[in-house]
Coordinates of C-alpha atoms and ligand atoms in Angstrom, one line a residue:
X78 CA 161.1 -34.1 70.1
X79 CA 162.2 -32.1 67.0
X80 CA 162.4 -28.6 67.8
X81 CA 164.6 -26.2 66.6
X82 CA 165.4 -25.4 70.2
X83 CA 167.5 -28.2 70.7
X84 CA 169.2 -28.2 67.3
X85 CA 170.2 -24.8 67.3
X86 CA 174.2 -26.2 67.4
X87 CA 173.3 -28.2 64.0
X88 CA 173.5 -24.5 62.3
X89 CA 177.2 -24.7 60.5
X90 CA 177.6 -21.4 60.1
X91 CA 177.2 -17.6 61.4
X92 CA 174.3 -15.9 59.9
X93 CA 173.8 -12.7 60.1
X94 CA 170.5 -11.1 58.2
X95 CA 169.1 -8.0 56.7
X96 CA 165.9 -8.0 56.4
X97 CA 164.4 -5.2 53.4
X98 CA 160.9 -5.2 53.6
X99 CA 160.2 -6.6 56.9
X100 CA 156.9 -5.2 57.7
X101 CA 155.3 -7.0 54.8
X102 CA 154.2 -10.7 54.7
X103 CA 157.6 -12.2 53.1
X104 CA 159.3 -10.1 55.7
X105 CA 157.3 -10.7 58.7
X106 CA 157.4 -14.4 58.3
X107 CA 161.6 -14.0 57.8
X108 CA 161.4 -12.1 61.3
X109 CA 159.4 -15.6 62.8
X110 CA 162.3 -17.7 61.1
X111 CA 165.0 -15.1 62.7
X112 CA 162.8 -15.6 66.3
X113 CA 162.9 -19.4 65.6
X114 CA 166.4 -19.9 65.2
X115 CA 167.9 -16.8 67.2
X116 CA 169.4 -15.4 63.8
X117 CA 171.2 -12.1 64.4
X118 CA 168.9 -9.4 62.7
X119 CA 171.4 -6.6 61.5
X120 CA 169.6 -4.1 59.8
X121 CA 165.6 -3.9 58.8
X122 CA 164.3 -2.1 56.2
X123 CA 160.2 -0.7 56.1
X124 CA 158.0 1.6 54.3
X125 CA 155.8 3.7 56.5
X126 CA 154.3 1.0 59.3
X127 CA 156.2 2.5 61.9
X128 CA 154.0 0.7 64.6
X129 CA 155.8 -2.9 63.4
X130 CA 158.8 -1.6 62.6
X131 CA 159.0 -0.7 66.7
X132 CA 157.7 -4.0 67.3
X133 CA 161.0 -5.7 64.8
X134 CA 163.0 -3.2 66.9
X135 CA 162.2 -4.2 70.1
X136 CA 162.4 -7.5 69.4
X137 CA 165.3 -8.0 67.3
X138 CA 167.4 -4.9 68.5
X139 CA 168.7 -4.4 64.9
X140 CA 171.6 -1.9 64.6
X141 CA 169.8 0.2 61.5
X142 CA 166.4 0.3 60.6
X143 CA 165.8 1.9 57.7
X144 CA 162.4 3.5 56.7
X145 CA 161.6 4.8 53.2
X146 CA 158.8 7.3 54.2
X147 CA 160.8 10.1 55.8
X148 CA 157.8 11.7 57.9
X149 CA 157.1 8.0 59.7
X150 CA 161.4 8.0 60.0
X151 CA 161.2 11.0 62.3
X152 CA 158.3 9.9 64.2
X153 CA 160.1 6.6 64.8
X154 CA 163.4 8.0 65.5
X155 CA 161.5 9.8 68.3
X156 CA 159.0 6.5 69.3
X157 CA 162.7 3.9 69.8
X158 CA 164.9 6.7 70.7
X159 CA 165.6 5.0 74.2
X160 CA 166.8 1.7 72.0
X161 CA 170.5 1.5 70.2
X162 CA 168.5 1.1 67.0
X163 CA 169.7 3.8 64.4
X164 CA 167.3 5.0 62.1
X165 CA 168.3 5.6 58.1
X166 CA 165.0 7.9 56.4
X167 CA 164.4 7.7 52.7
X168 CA 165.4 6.1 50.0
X169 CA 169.0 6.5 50.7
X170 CA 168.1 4.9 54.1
X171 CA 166.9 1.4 52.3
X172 CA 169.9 1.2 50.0
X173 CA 172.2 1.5 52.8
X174 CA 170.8 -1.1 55.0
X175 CA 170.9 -3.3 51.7
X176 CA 175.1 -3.1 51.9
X177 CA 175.1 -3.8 55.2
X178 CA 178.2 -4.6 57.0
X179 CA 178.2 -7.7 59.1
X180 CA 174.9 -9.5 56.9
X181 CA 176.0 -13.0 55.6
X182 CA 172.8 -12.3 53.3
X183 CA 170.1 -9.9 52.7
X184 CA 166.8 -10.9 52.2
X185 CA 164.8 -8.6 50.0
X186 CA 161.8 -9.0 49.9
X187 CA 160.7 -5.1 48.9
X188 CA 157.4 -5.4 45.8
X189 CA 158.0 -4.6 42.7
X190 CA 160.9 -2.9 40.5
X191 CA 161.9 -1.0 43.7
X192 CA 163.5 -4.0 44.7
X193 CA 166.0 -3.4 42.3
X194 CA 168.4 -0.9 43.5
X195 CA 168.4 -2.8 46.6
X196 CA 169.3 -6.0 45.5
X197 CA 172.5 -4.7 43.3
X198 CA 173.3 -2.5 46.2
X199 CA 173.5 -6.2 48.3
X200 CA 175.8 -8.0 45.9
X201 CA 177.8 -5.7 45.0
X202 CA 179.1 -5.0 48.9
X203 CA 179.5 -8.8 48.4
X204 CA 176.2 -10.3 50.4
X205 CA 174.5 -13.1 48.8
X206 CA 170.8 -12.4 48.5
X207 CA 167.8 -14.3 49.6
X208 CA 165.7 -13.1 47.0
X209 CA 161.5 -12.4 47.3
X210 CA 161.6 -10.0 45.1
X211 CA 160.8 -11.6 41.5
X212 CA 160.2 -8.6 39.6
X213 CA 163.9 -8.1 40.0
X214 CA 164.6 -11.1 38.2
X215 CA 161.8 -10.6 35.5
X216 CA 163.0 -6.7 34.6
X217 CA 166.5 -7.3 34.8
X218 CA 167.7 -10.9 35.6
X219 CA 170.6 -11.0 33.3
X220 CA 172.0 -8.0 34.8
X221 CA 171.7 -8.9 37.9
X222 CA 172.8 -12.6 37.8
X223 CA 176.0 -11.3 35.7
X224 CA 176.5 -9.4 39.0
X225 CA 176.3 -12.0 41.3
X226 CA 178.8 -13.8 39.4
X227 CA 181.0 -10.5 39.2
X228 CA 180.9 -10.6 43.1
X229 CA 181.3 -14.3 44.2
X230 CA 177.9 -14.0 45.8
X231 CA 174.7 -16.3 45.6
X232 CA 171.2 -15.3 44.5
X233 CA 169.2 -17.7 46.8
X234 CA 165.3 -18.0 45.3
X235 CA 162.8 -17.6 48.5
X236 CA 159.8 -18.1 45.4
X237 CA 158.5 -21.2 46.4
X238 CA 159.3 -23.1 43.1
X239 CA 162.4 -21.6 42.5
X240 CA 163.4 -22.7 46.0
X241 CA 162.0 -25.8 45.2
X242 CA 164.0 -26.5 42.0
X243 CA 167.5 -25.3 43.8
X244 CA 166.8 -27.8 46.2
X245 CA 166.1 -30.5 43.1
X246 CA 169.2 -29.0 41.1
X247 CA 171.7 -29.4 44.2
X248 CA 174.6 -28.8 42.3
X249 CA 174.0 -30.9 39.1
X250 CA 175.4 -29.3 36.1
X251 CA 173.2 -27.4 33.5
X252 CA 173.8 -29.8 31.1
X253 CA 172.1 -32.7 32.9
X254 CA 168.9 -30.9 33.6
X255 CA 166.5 -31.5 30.7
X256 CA 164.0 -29.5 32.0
X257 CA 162.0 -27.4 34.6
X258 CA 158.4 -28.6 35.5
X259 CA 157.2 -25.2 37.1
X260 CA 153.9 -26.1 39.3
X261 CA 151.2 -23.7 40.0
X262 CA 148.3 -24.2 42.1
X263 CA 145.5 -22.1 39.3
X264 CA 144.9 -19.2 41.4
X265 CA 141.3 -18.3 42.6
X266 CA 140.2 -19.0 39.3
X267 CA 140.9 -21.8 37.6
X268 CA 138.4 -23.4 35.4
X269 CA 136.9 -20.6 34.4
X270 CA 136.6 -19.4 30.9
X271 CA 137.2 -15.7 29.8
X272 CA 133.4 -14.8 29.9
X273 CA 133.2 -15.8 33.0
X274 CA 136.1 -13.5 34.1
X275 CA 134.6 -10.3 33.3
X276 CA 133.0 -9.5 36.2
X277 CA 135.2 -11.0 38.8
X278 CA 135.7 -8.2 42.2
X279 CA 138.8 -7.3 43.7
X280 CA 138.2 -9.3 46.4
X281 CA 137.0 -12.6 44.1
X282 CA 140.8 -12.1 42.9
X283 CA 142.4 -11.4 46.2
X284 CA 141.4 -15.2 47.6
X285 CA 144.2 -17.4 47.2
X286 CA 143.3 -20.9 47.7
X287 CA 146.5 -22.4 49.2
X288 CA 149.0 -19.2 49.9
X289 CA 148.4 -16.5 52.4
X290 CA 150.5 -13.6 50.5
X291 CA 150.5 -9.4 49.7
X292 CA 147.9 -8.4 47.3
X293 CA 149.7 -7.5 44.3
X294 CA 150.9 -11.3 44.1
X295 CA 147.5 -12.8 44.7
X296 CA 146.1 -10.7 41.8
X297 CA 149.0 -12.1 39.8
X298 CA 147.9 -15.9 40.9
X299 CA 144.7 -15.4 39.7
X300 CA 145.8 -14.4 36.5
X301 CA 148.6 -16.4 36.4
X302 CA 150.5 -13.7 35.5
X303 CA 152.7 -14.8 38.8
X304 CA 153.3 -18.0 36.3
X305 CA 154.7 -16.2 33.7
X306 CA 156.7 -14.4 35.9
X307 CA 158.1 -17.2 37.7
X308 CA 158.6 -18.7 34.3
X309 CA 160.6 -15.9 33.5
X310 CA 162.7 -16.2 36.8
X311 CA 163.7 -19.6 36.3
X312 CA 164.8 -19.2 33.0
X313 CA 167.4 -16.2 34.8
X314 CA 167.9 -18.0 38.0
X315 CA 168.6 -21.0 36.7
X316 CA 170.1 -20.4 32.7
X317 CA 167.9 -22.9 30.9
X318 CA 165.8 -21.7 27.9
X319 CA 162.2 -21.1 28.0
X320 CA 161.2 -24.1 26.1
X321 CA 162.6 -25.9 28.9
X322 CA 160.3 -24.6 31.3
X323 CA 156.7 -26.1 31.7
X324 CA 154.1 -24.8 33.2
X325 CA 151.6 -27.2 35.5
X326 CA 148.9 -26.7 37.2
X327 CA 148.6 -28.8 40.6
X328 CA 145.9 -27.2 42.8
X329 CA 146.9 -29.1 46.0
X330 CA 149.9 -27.1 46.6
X331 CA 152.1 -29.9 47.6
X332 CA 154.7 -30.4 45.1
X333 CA 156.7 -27.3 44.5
X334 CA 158.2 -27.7 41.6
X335 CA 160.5 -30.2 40.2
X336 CA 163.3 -31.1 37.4
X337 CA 163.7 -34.0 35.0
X338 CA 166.9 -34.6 34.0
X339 CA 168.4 -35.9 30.9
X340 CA 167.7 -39.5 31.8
X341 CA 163.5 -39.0 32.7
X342 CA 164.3 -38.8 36.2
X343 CA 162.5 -36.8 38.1
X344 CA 163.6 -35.6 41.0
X345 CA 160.7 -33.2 42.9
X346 CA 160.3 -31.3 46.3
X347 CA 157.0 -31.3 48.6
X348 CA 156.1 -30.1 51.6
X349 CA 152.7 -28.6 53.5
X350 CA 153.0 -24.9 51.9
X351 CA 154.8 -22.6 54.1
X352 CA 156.9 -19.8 53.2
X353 CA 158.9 -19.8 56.2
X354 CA 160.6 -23.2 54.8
X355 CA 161.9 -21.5 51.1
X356 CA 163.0 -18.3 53.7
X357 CA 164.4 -20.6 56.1
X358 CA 166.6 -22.4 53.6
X359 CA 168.0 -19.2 51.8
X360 CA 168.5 -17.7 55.0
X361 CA 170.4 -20.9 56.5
X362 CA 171.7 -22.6 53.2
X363 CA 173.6 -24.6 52.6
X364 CA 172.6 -25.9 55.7
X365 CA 169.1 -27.6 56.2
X366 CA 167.6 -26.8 59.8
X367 CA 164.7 -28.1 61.9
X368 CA 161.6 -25.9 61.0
X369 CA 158.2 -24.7 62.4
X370 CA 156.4 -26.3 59.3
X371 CA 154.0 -29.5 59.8
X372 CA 154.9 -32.7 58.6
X373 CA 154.0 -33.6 55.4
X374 CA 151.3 -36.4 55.9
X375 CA 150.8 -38.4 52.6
X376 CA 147.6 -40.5 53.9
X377 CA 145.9 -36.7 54.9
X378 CA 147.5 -35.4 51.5
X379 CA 145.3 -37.9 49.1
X380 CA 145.7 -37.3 45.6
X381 CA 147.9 -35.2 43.8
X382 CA 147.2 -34.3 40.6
X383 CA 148.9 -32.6 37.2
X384 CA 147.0 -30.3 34.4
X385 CA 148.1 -27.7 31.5
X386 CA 146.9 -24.6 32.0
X387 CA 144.5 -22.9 29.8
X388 CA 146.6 -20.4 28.0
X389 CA 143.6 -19.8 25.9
X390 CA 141.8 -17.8 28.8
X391 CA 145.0 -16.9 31.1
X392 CA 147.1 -15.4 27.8
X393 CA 149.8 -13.7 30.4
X394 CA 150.6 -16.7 30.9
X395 CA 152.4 -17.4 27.3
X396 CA 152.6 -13.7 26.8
X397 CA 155.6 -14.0 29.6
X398 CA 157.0 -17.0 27.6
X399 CA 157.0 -14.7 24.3
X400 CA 158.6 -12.1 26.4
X401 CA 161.7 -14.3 27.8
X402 CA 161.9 -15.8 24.4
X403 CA 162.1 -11.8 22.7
X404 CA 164.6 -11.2 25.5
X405 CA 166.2 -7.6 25.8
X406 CA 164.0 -5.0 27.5
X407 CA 160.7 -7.2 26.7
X408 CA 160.7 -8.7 30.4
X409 CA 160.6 -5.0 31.6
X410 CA 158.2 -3.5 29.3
X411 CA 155.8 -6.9 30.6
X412 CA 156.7 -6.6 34.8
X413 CA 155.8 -2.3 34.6
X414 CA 152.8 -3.1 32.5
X415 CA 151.3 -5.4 34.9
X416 CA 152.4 -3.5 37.8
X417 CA 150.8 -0.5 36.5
X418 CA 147.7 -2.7 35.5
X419 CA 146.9 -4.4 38.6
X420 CA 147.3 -1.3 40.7
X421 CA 144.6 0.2 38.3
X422 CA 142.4 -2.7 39.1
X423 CA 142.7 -2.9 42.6
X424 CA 141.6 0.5 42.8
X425 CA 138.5 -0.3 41.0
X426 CA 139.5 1.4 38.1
X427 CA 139.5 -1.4 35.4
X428 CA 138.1 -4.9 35.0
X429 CA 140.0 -7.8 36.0
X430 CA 140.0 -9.0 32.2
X431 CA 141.6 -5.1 31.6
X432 CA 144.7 -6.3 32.8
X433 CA 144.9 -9.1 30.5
X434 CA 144.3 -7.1 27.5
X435 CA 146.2 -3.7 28.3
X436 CA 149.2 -5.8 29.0
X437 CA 149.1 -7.3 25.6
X438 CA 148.7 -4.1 23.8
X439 CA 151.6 -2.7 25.4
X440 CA 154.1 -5.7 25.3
X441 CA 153.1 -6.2 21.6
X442 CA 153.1 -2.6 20.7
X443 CA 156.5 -2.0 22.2
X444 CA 159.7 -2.7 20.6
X445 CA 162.4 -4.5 22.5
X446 CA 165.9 -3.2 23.0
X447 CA 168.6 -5.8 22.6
X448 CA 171.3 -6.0 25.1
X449 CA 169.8 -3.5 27.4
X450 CA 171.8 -0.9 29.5
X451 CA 170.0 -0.6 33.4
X452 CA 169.0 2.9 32.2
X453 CA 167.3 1.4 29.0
X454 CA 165.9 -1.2 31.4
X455 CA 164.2 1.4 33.6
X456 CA 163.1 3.2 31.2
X457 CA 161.2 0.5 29.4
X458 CA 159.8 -0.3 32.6
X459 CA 158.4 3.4 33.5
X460 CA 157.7 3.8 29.2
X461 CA 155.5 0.6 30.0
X462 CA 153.5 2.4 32.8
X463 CA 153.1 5.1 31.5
X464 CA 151.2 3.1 28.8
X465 CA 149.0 1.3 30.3
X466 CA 147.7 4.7 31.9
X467 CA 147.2 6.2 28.2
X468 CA 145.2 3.1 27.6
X469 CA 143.2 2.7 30.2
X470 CA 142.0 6.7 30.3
X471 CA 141.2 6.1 26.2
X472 CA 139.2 2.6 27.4
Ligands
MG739 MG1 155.8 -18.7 43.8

């Protein structure tokens, strides 16, 4: 028998976790991995669903639990006021759970540039950070990784690839590593040419064929923006150069990622895809634990196969490459742009083939600041939002 009952012991040192975003599906499947291996849950960290937040709290009988809506704090405060959980409301509330005081890591796992604050918060009081969040990364990677390095603390990658190429890297120097091969399983619509992209619905786009996620991300698959992104992210995470990243497309779902090294070897990792592994591994590294996942069956798994992606059709794609190549505030000016897009499209208000070209405009149309301060950062992000909305009401 191999469960992670009986190797509870193998677990070589004390975690303690934070959980920022636990209501959403990142978060919810870190709160499984917690259950699984009786990880002490310190703090929690929720928008407005008050209903699962009582649930974590309950459960997991964190000592904070903060909630950024401050209306659904008080009614919470009221619904576990016979539990020892304390509640933090507002904004304020999030950023203090993030320093935490007895979290080996915090896991962040909060959408979008609001992820941010929070993860700076976390390495500056000195907690390495599982990290879910990639537009943190994307917007302001080289901050943020000059910060982990201030602190002494680790960035662990809970992206499936990314997680995938730290296990692949396991401590080989840079200069070994001749280059990333970044897999991506095509979204819901691979194969299809631009015309036939036109029309597609919000819920066309929200059907992910391998990965059960939020639906800003699965809007990303399908567009592969979430590529270019993660393109983006490695090139941070892991300080190669974007020409050293490639992009394949490998619809199965099985290999996660891998690196070639200077001598052709290639060293890859696969597994069934399941979040709760690349959580499981932040949240326990560097040691490797017994895990809910399936096995991976090779006979049931067939063939696996490799294919460039059309950057003809899916230009975010090597629009995000341009971006980390152009460097400075670029990144930023492409991460709000698409935010600001896709929330535009899932509420019906432009095409899915919008996106694609009011990101374009407003990463070519915007010039990049070199070097950029976080305040130069945030403002190219909210300049790039406020963008997109100018377009789309003069489309
Ligand atoms: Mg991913």
């Amino acid at each position: 028998m191999n469960t992670a009952g009986e190797n509870k012991t193998t677990l070589g040192h004390d975690v303690t976790v934070t959980v920022l975003g636990s209501t959403g599906s990142v978060g919810m499947q870190t709160m499984d991995v917690a259950a699984l291996h009786d990880l002490r849950v310190e703090a929690i960290a929720g928008g407005r669903n008050i209903t699962r937040l009582e649930e974590q709290i309950r459960k997991f009988r964190p000592d904070f639990c903060a909630v950024e809506d401050e209306d659904a704090a008080k009614l919470l405060k009221i619904a576990v006021a016979d539990t020892d959980t304390k509640i933090l409301p507002g904004r304020e509330g999030v950023i203090a759970a993030a320093a935490g005081k007895k979290s080996s890591v915090v896991l962040n796992s909060i959408i979008g540039t609001a992820g941010l604050e929070p993860t700076l918060t976390a390495i500056r009081a000195g907690k390495n950070v599982a990290l879910a969040n990639k537009e943190t990364l994307v917007t302001a990677g080289e901050f943020v990784m000059r910060e982990a390095r201030e602190h002494g603390v680790s960035v662990l990658p809970v992206d499936s690839e990314h997680c995938a190429i730290f296990q692949c890297l396991n401590g080989e120097p840079k200069e070994r590593v001749k280059k990333l091969l970044l897999t991506c399983s095509g979204g819901a619509f691979y194969g299809r040419k631009r015309a036939e992209l036109s029309g597609v619905t919000r819920a066309e786009a929200l059907a992910h064929p391998t990965w059960k996620m939020g639906p800003k991300i699965t809007v990303d698959c399908a567009s592969l923006m979430n590529k270019g992104l993660e393109l983006i992210e490695a090139v941070r995470l892991f300080d190669v150069r974007p020409d050293q990243v490639q992009v394949l497309i490998h619809r199965e779902s099985i290999v996660h990622s891998m690196v070639q090294y200077i001598d052709n070897a290639v060293m890859a990792q696969l597994s069934v895809p399941d979040m709760r592994l690349c959580i499981q591994y932040a949240l326990t590294y560097p040691d490797r634990m017994p895990s809910c996942l399936e096995e991976l069956d090779f006979l049931k798994a067939g063939r696996l196969t490799f294919a460039a992606p059309d950057e003809e059709t899916f230009t975010l794609l090597p629009l995000a490459r341009e971006a980390v190549t152009a460097g400075g505030t670029k990144t930023a000016t492409l991460n709000g742009a698409n935010e600001a897009a896709v929330a535009l499209f899932l509420d019906d208000q432009i095409t899915f083939t919008d996106i694609f070209d009011v990101v374009g405009e407003v990463v070519h149309g915007t010039e990049s600041i070199p070097d950029p301060t976080l305040a130069e950062i945030e403002e190219a992000d909210s300049a790039a939002r406020i963008a997109v909305r100018d377009k789309v009401r003069s489309l």
